[in-house]
Short mmCIF file of C-alpha atoms in Angstrom, two decimals:
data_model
loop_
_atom_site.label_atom_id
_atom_site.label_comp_id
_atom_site.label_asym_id
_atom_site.label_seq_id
_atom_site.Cartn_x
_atom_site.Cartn_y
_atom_site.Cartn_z
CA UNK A 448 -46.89 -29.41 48.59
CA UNK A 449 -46.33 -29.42 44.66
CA UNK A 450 -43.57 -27.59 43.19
CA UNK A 451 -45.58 -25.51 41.44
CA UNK A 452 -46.61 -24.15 44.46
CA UNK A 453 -44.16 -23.02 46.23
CA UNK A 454 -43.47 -18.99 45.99
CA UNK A 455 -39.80 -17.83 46.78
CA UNK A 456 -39.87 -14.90 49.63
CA UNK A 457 -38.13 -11.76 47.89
CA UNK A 458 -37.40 -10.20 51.33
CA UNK A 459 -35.53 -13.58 52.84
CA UNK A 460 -32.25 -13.74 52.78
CA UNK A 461 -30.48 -17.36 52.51
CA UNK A 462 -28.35 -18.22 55.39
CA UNK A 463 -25.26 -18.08 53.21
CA UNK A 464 -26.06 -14.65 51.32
CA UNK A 465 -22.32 -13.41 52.63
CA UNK A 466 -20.90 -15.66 50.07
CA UNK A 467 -22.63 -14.69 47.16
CA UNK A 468 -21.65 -12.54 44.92
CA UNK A 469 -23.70 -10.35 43.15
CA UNK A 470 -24.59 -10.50 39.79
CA UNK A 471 -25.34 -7.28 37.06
CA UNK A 472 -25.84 -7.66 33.32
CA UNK A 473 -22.69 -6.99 31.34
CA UNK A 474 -23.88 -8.03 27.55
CA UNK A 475 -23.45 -5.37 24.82
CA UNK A 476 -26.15 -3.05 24.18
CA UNK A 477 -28.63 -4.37 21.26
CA UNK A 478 -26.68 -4.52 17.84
CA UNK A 479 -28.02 -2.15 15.66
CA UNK A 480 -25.22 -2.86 12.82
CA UNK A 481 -26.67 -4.08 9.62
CA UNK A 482 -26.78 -7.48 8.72
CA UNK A 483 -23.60 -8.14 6.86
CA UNK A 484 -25.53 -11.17 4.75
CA UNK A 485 -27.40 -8.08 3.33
CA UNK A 486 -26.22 -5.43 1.22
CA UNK A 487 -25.12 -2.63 3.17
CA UNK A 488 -26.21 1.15 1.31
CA UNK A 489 -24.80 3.38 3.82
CA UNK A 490 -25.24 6.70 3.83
CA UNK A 491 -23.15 9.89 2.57
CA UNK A 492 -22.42 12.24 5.07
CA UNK A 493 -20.53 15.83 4.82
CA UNK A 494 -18.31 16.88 7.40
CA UNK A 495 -14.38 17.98 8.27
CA UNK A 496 -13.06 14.46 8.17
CA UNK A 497 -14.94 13.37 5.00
CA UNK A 498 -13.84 16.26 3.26
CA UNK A 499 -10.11 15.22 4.53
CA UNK A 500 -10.80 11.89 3.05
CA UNK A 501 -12.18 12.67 -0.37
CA UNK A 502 -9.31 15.47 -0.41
CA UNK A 503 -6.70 12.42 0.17
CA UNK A 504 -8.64 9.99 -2.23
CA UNK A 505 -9.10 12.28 -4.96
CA UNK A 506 -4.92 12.98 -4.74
CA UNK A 507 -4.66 9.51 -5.11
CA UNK A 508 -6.58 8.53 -7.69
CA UNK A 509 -5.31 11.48 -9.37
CA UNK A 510 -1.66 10.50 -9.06
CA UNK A 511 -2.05 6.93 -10.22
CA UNK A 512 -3.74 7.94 -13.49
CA UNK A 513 -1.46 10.84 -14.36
CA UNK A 514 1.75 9.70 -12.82
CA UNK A 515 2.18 7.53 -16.50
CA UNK A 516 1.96 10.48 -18.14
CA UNK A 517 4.54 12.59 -16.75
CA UNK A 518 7.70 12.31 -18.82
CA UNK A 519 11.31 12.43 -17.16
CA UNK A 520 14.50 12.61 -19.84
CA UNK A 521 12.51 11.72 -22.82
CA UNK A 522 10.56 8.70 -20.96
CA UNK A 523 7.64 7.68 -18.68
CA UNK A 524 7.85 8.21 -15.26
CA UNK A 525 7.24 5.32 -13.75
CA UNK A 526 7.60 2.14 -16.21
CA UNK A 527 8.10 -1.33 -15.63
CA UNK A 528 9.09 -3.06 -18.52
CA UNK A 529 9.15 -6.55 -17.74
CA UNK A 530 10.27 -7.66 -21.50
CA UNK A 531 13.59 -5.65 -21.27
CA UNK A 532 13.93 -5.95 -17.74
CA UNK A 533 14.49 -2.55 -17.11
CA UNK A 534 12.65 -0.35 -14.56
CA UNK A 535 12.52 3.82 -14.63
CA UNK A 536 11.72 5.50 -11.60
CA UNK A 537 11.78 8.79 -11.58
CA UNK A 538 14.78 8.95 -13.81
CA UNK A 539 16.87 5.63 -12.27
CA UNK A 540 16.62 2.99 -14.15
CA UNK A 541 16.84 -0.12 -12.16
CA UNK A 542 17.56 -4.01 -13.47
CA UNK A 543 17.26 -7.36 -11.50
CA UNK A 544 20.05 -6.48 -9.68
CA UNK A 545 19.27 -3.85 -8.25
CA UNK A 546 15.69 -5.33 -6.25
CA UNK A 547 17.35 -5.39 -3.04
CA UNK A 548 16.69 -1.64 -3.26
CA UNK A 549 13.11 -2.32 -4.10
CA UNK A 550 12.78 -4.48 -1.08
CA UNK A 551 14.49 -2.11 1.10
CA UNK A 552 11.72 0.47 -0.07
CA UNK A 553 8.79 -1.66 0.79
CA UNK A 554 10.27 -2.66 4.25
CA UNK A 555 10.62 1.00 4.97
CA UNK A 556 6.76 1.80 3.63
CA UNK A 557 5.89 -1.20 6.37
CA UNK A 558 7.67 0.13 9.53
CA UNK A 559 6.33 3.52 8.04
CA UNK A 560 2.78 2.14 8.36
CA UNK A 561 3.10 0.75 11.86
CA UNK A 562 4.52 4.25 12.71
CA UNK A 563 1.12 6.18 11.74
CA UNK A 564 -0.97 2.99 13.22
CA UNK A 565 0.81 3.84 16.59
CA UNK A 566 -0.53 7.21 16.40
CA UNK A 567 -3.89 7.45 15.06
CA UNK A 568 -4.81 3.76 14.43
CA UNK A 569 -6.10 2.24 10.99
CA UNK A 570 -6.46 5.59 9.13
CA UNK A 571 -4.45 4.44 6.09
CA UNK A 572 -7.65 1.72 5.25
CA UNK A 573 -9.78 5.11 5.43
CA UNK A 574 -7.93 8.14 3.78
CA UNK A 575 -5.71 6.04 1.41
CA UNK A 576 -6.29 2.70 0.75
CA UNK A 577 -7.30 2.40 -3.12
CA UNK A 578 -10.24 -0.35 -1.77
CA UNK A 579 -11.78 2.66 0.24
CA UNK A 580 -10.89 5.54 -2.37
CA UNK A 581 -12.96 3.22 -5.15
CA UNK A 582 -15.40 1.98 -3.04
CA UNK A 583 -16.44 5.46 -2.56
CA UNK A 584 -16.49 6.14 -6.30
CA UNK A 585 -18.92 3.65 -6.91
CA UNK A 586 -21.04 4.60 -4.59
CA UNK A 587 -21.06 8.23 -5.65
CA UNK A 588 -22.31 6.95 -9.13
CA UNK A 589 -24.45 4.66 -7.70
CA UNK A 590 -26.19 7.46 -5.61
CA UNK A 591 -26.32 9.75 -8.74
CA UNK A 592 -28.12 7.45 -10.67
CA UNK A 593 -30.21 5.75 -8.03
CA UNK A 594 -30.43 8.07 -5.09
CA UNK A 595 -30.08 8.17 -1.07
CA UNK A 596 -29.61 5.30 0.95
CA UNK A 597 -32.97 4.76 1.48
CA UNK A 598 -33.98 5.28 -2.46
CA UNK A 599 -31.72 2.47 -2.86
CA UNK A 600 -32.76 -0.07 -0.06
CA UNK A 601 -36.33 0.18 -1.58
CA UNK A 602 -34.72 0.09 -5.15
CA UNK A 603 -33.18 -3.54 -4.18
CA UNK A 604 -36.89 -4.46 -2.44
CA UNK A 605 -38.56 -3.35 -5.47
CA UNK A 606 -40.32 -5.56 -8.42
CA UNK A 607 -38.41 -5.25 -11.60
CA UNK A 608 -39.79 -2.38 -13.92
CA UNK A 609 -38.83 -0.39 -16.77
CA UNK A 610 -37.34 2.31 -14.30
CA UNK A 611 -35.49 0.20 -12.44
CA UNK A 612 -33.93 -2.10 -15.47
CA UNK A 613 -32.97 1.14 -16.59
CA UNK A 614 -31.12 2.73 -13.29
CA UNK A 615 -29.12 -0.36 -12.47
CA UNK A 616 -28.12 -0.62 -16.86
CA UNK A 617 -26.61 2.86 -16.27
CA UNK A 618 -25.00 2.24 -12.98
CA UNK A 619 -23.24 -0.80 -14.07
CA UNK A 620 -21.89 0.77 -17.86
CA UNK A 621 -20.32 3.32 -15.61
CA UNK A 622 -19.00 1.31 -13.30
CA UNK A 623 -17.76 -0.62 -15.82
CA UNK A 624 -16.16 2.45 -18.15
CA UNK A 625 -14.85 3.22 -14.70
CA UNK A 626 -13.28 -0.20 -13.99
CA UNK A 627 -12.26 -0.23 -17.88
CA UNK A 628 -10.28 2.88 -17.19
CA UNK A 629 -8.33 1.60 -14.04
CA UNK A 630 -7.57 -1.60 -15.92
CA UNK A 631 -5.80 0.73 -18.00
CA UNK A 632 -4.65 2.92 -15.67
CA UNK A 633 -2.63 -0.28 -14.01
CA UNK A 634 -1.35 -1.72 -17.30
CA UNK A 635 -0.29 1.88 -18.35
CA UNK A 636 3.00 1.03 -15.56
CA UNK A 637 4.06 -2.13 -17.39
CA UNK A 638 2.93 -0.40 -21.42
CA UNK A 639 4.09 3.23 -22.38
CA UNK A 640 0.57 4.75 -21.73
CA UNK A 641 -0.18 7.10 -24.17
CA UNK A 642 -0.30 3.85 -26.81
CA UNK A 643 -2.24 1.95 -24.70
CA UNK A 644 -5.04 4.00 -23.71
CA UNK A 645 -5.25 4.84 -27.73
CA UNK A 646 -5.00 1.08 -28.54
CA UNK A 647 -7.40 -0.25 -26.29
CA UNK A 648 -10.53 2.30 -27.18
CA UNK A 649 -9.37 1.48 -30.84
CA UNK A 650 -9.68 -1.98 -30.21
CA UNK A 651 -5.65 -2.68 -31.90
CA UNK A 652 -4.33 -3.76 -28.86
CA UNK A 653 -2.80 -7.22 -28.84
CA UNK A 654 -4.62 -10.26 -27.06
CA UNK A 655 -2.57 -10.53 -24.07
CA UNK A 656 -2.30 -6.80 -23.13
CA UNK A 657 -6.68 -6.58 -24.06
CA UNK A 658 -6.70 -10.02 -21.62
CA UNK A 659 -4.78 -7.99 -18.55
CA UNK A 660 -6.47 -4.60 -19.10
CA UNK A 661 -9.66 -6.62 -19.17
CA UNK A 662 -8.85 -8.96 -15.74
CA UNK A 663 -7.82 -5.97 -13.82
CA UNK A 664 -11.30 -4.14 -14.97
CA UNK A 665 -12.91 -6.93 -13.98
CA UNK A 666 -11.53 -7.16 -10.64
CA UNK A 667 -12.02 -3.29 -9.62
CA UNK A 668 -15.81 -4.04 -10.70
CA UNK A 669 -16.41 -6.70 -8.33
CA UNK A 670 -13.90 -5.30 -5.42
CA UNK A 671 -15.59 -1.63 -5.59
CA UNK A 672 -19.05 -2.48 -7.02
CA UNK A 673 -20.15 -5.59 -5.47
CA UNK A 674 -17.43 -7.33 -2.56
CA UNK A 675 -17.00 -3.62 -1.15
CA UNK A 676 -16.86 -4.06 2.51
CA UNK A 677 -16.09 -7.80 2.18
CA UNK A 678 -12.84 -7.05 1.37
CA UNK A 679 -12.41 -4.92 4.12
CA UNK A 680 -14.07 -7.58 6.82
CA UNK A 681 -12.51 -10.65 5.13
CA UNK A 682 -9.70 -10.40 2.76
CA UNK A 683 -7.36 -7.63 4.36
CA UNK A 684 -4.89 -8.91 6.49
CA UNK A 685 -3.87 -5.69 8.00
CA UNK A 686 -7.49 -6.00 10.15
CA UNK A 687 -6.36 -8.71 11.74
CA UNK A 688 -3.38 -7.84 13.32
CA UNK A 689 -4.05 -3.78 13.48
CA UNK A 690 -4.62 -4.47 17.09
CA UNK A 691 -0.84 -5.73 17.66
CA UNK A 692 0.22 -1.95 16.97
CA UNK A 693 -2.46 -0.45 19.48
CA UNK A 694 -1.63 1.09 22.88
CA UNK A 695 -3.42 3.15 25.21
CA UNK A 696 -1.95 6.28 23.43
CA UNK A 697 -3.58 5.21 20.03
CA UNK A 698 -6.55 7.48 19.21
CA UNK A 699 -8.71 5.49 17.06
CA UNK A 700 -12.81 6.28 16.35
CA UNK A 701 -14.22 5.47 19.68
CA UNK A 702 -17.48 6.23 21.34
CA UNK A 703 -17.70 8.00 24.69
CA UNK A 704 -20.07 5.77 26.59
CA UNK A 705 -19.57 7.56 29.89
CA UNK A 706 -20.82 10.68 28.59
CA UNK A 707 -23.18 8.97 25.96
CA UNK A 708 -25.02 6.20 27.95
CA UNK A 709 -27.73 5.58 29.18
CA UNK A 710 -29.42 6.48 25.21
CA UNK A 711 -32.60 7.59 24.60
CA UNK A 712 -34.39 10.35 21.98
CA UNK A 713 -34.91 13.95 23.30
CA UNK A 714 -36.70 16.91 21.93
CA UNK A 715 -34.05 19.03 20.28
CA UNK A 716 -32.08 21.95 23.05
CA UNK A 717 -34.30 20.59 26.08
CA UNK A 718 -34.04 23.18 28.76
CA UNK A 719 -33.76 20.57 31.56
CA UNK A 720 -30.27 18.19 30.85
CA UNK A 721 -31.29 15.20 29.55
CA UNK A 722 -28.77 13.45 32.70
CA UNK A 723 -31.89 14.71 34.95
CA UNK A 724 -33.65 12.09 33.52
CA UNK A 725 -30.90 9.28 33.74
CA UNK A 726 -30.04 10.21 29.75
CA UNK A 727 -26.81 10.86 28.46
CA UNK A 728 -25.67 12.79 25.38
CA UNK A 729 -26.50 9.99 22.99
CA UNK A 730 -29.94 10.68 21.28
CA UNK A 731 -29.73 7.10 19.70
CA UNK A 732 -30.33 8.52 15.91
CA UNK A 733 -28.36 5.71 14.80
CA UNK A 734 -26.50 7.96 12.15
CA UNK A 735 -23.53 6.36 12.84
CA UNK A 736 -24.61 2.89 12.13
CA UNK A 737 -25.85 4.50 8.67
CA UNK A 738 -22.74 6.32 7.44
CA UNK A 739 -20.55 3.21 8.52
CA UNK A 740 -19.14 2.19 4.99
CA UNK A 741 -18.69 -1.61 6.79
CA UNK A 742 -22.00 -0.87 8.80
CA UNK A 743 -21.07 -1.38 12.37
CA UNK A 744 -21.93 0.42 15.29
CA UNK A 745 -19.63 1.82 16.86
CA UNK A 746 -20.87 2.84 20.73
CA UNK A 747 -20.63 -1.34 20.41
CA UNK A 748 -16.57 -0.56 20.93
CA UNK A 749 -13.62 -0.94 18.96
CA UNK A 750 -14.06 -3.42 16.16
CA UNK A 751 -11.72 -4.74 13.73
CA UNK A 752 -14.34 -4.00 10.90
CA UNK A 753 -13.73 0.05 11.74
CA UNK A 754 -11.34 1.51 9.20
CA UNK A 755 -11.08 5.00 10.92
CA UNK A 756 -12.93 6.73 7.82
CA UNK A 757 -14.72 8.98 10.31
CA UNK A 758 -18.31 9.12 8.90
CA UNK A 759 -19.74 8.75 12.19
CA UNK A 760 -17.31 11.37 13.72
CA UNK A 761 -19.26 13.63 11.58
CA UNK A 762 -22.60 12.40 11.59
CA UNK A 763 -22.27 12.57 15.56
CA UNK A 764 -20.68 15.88 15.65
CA UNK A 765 -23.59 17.06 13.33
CA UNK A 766 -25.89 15.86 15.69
CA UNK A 767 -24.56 16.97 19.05
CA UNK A 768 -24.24 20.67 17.28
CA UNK A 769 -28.10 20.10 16.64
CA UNK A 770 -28.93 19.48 20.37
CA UNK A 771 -26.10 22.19 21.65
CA UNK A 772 -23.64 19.35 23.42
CA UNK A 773 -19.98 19.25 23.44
CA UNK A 774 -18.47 17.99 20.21
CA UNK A 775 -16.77 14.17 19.87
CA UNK A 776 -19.36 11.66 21.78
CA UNK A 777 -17.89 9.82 18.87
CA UNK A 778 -14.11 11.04 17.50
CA UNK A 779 -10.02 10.14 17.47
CA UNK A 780 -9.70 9.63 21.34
CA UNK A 781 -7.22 7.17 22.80
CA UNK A 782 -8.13 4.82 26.08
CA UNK A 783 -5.86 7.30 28.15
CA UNK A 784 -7.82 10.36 27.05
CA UNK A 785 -11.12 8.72 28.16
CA UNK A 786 -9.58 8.35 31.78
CA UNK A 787 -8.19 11.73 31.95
CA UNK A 788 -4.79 10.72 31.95
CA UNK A 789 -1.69 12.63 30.30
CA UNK A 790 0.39 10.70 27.91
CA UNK A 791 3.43 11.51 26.11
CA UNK A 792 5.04 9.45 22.68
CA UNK A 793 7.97 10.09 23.07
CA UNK A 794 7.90 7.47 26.18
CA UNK A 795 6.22 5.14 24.00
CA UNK A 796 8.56 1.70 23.29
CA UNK A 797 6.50 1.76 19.63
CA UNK A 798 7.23 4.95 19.33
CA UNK A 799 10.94 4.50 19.46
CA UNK A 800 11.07 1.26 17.79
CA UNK A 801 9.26 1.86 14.76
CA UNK A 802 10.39 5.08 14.30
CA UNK A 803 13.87 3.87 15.07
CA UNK A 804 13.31 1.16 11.89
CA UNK A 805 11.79 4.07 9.46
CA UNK A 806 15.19 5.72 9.93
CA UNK A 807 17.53 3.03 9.85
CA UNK A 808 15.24 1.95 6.56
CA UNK A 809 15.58 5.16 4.74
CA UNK A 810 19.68 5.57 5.59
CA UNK A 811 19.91 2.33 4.28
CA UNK A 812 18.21 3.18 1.03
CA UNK A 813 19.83 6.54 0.79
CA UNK A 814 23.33 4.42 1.00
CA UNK A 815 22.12 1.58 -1.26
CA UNK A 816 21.22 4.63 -3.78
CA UNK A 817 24.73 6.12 -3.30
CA UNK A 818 26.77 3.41 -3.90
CA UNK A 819 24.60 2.12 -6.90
CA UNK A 820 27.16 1.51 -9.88
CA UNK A 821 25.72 2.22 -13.31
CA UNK A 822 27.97 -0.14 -15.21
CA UNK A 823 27.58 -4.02 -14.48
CA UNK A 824 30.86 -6.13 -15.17
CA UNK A 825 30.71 -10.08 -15.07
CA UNK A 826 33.90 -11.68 -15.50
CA UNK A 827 33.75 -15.16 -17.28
CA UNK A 828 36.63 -17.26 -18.13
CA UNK A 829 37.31 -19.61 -21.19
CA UNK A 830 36.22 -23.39 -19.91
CA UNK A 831 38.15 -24.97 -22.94
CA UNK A 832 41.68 -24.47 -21.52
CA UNK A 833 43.29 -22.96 -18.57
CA UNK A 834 45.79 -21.17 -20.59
CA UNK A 835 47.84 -21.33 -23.77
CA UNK A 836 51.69 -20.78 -24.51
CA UNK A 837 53.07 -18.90 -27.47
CA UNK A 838 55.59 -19.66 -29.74
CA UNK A 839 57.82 -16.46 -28.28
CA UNK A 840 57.51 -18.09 -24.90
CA UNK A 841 54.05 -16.00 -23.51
CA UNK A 842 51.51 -17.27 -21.75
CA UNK A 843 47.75 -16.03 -22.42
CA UNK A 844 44.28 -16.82 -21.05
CA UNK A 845 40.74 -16.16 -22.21
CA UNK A 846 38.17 -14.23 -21.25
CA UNK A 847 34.38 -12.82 -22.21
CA UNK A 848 33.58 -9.37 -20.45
CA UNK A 849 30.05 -9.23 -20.55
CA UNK A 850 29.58 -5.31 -19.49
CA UNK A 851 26.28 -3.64 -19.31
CA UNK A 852 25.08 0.34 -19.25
CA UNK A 853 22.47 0.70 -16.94
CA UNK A 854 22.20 4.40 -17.81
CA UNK A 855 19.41 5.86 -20.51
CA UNK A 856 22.56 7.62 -22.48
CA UNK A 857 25.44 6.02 -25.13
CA UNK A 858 28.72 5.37 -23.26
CA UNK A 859 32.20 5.13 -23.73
CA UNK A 860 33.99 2.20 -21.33
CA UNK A 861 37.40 1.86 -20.84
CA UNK A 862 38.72 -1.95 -20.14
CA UNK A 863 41.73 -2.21 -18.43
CA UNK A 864 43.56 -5.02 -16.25
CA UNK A 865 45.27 -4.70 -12.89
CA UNK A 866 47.79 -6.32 -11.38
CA UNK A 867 51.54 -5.56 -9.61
CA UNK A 868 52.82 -8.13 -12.10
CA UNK A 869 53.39 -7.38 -15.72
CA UNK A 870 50.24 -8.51 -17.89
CA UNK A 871 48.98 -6.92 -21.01
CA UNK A 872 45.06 -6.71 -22.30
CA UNK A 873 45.00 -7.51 -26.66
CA UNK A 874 41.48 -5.85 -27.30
CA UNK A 875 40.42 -2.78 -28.50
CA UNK A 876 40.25 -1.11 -24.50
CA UNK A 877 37.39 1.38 -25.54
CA UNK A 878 33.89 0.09 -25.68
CA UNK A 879 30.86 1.91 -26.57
CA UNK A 880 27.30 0.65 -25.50
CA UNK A 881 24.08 2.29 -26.19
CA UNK A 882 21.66 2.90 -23.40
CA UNK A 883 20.44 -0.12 -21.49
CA UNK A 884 23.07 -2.17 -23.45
CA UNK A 885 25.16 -5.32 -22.71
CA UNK A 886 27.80 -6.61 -24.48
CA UNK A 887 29.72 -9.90 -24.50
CA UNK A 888 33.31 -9.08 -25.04
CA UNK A 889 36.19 -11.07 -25.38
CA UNK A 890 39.53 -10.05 -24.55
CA UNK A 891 42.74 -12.33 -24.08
CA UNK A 892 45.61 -11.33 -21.37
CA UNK A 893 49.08 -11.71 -22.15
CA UNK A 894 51.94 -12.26 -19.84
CA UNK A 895 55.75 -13.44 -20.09
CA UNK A 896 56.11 -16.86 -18.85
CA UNK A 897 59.48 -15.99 -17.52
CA UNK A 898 58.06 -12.67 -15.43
CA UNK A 899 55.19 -14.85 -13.53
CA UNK A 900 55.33 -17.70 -11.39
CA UNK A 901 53.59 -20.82 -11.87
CA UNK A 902 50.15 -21.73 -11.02
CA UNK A 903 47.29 -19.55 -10.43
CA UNK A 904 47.63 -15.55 -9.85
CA UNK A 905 44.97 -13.09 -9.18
CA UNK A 906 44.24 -10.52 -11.90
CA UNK A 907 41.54 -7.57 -12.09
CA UNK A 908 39.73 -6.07 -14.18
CA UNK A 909 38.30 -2.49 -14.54
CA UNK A 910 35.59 -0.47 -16.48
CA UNK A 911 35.54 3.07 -16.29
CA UNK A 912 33.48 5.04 -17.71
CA UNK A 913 35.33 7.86 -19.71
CA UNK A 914 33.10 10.74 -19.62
CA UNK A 915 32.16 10.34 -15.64
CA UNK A 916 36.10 7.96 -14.37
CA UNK A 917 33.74 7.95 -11.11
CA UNK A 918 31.61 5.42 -12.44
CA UNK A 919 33.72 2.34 -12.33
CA UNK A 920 33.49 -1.36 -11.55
CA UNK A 921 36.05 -4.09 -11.03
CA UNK A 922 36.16 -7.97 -11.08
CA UNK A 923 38.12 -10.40 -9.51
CA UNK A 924 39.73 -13.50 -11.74
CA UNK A 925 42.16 -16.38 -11.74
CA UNK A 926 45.09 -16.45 -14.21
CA UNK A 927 46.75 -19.83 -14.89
CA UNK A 928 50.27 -20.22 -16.06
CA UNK A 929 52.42 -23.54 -16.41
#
């Protein structure tokens, strides 16, 4: 009989059917995300956790354009001026030297992040990263000028036309006035800002601070305006490896499928439950594909594209209050919530560590603070001779002091040397430096050849500062004597 003939029995069952094992279809539901070779025009939504968000982006935008503006003793706030090597934080100044304290900083704002990303997942890439906080911006003046989501979709689909040369003119000489400004904003922490901002919209500004002003404009305009989620999906590195700080105690946006699936429209407060009819609460609107700022769906599971903004927390919870279901289909739940287990942090190994490290980080910088000196001493001896010997039978050796004030006030130093043998200092032993100051002095050290013994002795000297004998540093030399 041909092959084509033959017609398999449904109702038979193989000789062997004991050792098979059944099969049921465990792909993803359909992706509904939008295509991320397209540009994605997602949708603004209203809600508790996107009024949290623009609360926390607006405070940070706010703070990084005003922070250069808030004087402390007579100067900026925060300035980093790289041409005098000095550094004002707050009222510290800090040089070179004193990095170590910057790195102990950033260490401690790492283990700080890992801390919060044991808790409540990626939520510093949606309430406070400055990609999300400007991405938004630009699309808040792109949706003033062109409109909705959808406005915009047929916008990009439409032939060009007077109306639409003139929408996307506007939108990009605002974005750009906007980048322009956060060029400056950035620059304004390396240039006192209150001359930059008036040189640069006076056009006096010199080529190289126009040049960096200009590169960091540009950059904002592309990241915000065109890259958007891009950098988000392909340039952050903290997507990648978010995961690494997950456990089953981490509430991150996640989608409910037990109570959501199976999905399927409904009339609006259906007097029969829609689970009579093998539906769950999801009524497939797709709102949360179209408030996703990356444009994922998220009833697809955790992704690393989500950056816990919680647009579709609210777009769900707007819809679920529409059909009269429980709240958070979609919301902050972690894996142990979902199986209706108890948890507890304090039990949690990440817990401990990383908030172990965030202490240890911040005694260390509280110490390194502490014992920060505000005088700098190096000690450097004369190379041309080891020592000379007077006619009255001394012996003296050379050195250059160079002594810095690290402080923003005039000082008053007093140079001493120290030693259990008898050695005298010829040079004036009060020094006065003017703020931020360093000085190269030479002084010589005298001794009586008869009172020392040969060779090489150890000597030290001291600068204290007169008004505050606290503030004092020493050095460590060799003194050489026949």
């Amino acid at each position: 009989m041909p092959k084509s003939e033959i017609t398999p029995n449904a109702n038979a069952t193989p000789p062997s059917a004991k050792h098979y094992i059944p099969i049921r279809d465990i792909s993803a539901p359909p992706n509904t995300a939008v295509n991320h070779s397209s540009r994605i025009h997602f949708r603004e939504q209203k809600g508790y956790f996107q009024r949290l968000r623009t609360m926390m982006n607006s405070l940070l935008i706010v703070l990084f354009f005003a922070l250069p503006f808030i004087s402390i003793d007579g100067r900026q706030a925060i300035l980093l001026d790289v041409d005098k090597q000095q550094f004002f934080f707050f009222g510290i100044t800090l040089w070179p030297q004193d990095f170590t304290l910057l790195a102990w900083i950033f260490i401690a704002a790492a283990f700080g992040l890992f801390f919060i990303t044991v808790f409540w997942g990626r939520v510093w890439c949606g309430y406070l990263c400055p990609q999300t906080a400007w991405t938004f911006i630009f699309v808040w003046i792109e949706a003033r000028i062109e409109g909705n989501s959808n406005k915009r979709k047929q916008l990009d689909k439409a032939p060009c036309s007077g109306s639409k040369i003139g929408k996307r003119s506007a939108k990009h000489l605002l974005w750009g006035l906007a980048a322009l400004l956060t060029g400056c904003g950035f620059i304004s922490y390396f240039i006192p800002a209150r001359e930059l901002y008036l040189e640069i919209f006076t056009g006096n500004a010199s080529f190289w601070v126009t040049a960096w002003v200009w590169f960091f404009a540009l950059c904002t305009y592309l990241n915000a305006g065109w890259m958007r989620e891009q950098m988000c999906l392909h340039c952050c590195p903290y997507s990648r490896f978010q995961a690494v700080m997950f456990d089953a105690n981490t509430k991150t946006v996640t989608y409910d499928a037990q109570r959501g699936e199976t999905r399927g429209p409904r009339k609006r407060k259906q007097e029969i439950h829609p689970s009579e009819h093998g539906l769950g609460d999801c009524v497939d609107c797709n709102l949360c594909v179209e408030v996703c700022p990356t444009g994922i769906d998220i009833r697809n599971g955790l992704q690393y594209e989500c950056i816990n903004c919680g647009a579709c927390v609210d777009a769900c919870n707007e819809t679920m209050l529409k059909f009269d279901y429980p709240q958070n289909l979609i919301g902050y739940i972690s894996e142990n919530e979902l199986k209706g287990m108890s948890h507890s942090y304090w039990r949690s190994p990440r817990f401990i560590g990383y908030g172990a490290a965030v202490i240890i980080m911040l005694v260390v910088i509280g110490l390194d603070l502490t014992s920060r000196s505000e005088i700098q001493l190096n000690v450097i001896r004369d190379r041309q001779s080891l020592y000379r010997e007077t006619v009255d039978n001394k012996v003296e050796n050379t050195y250059q002091l160079k002594i810095r004030n690290k402080t923003q006030q005039t000082k008053q130093y007093q140079v001493a040397v120290l030693s259990e043998m008898p050695f005298s200092l010829i040079a004036e032993p009060i020094i006065t430096l003017a703020a931020g100051e360093q000085s190269e002095y030479p002084v010589t050290v005298l001794a009586d050849k008869a009172a020392i013994p040969s060779g090489r002795k150890i000597i030290q000297f001291s600068v204290t500062d007169i008004q505050e004998p606290k503030q004092q540093v020493s050095q460590e030399t060799g003194f050489f004597s026949p």
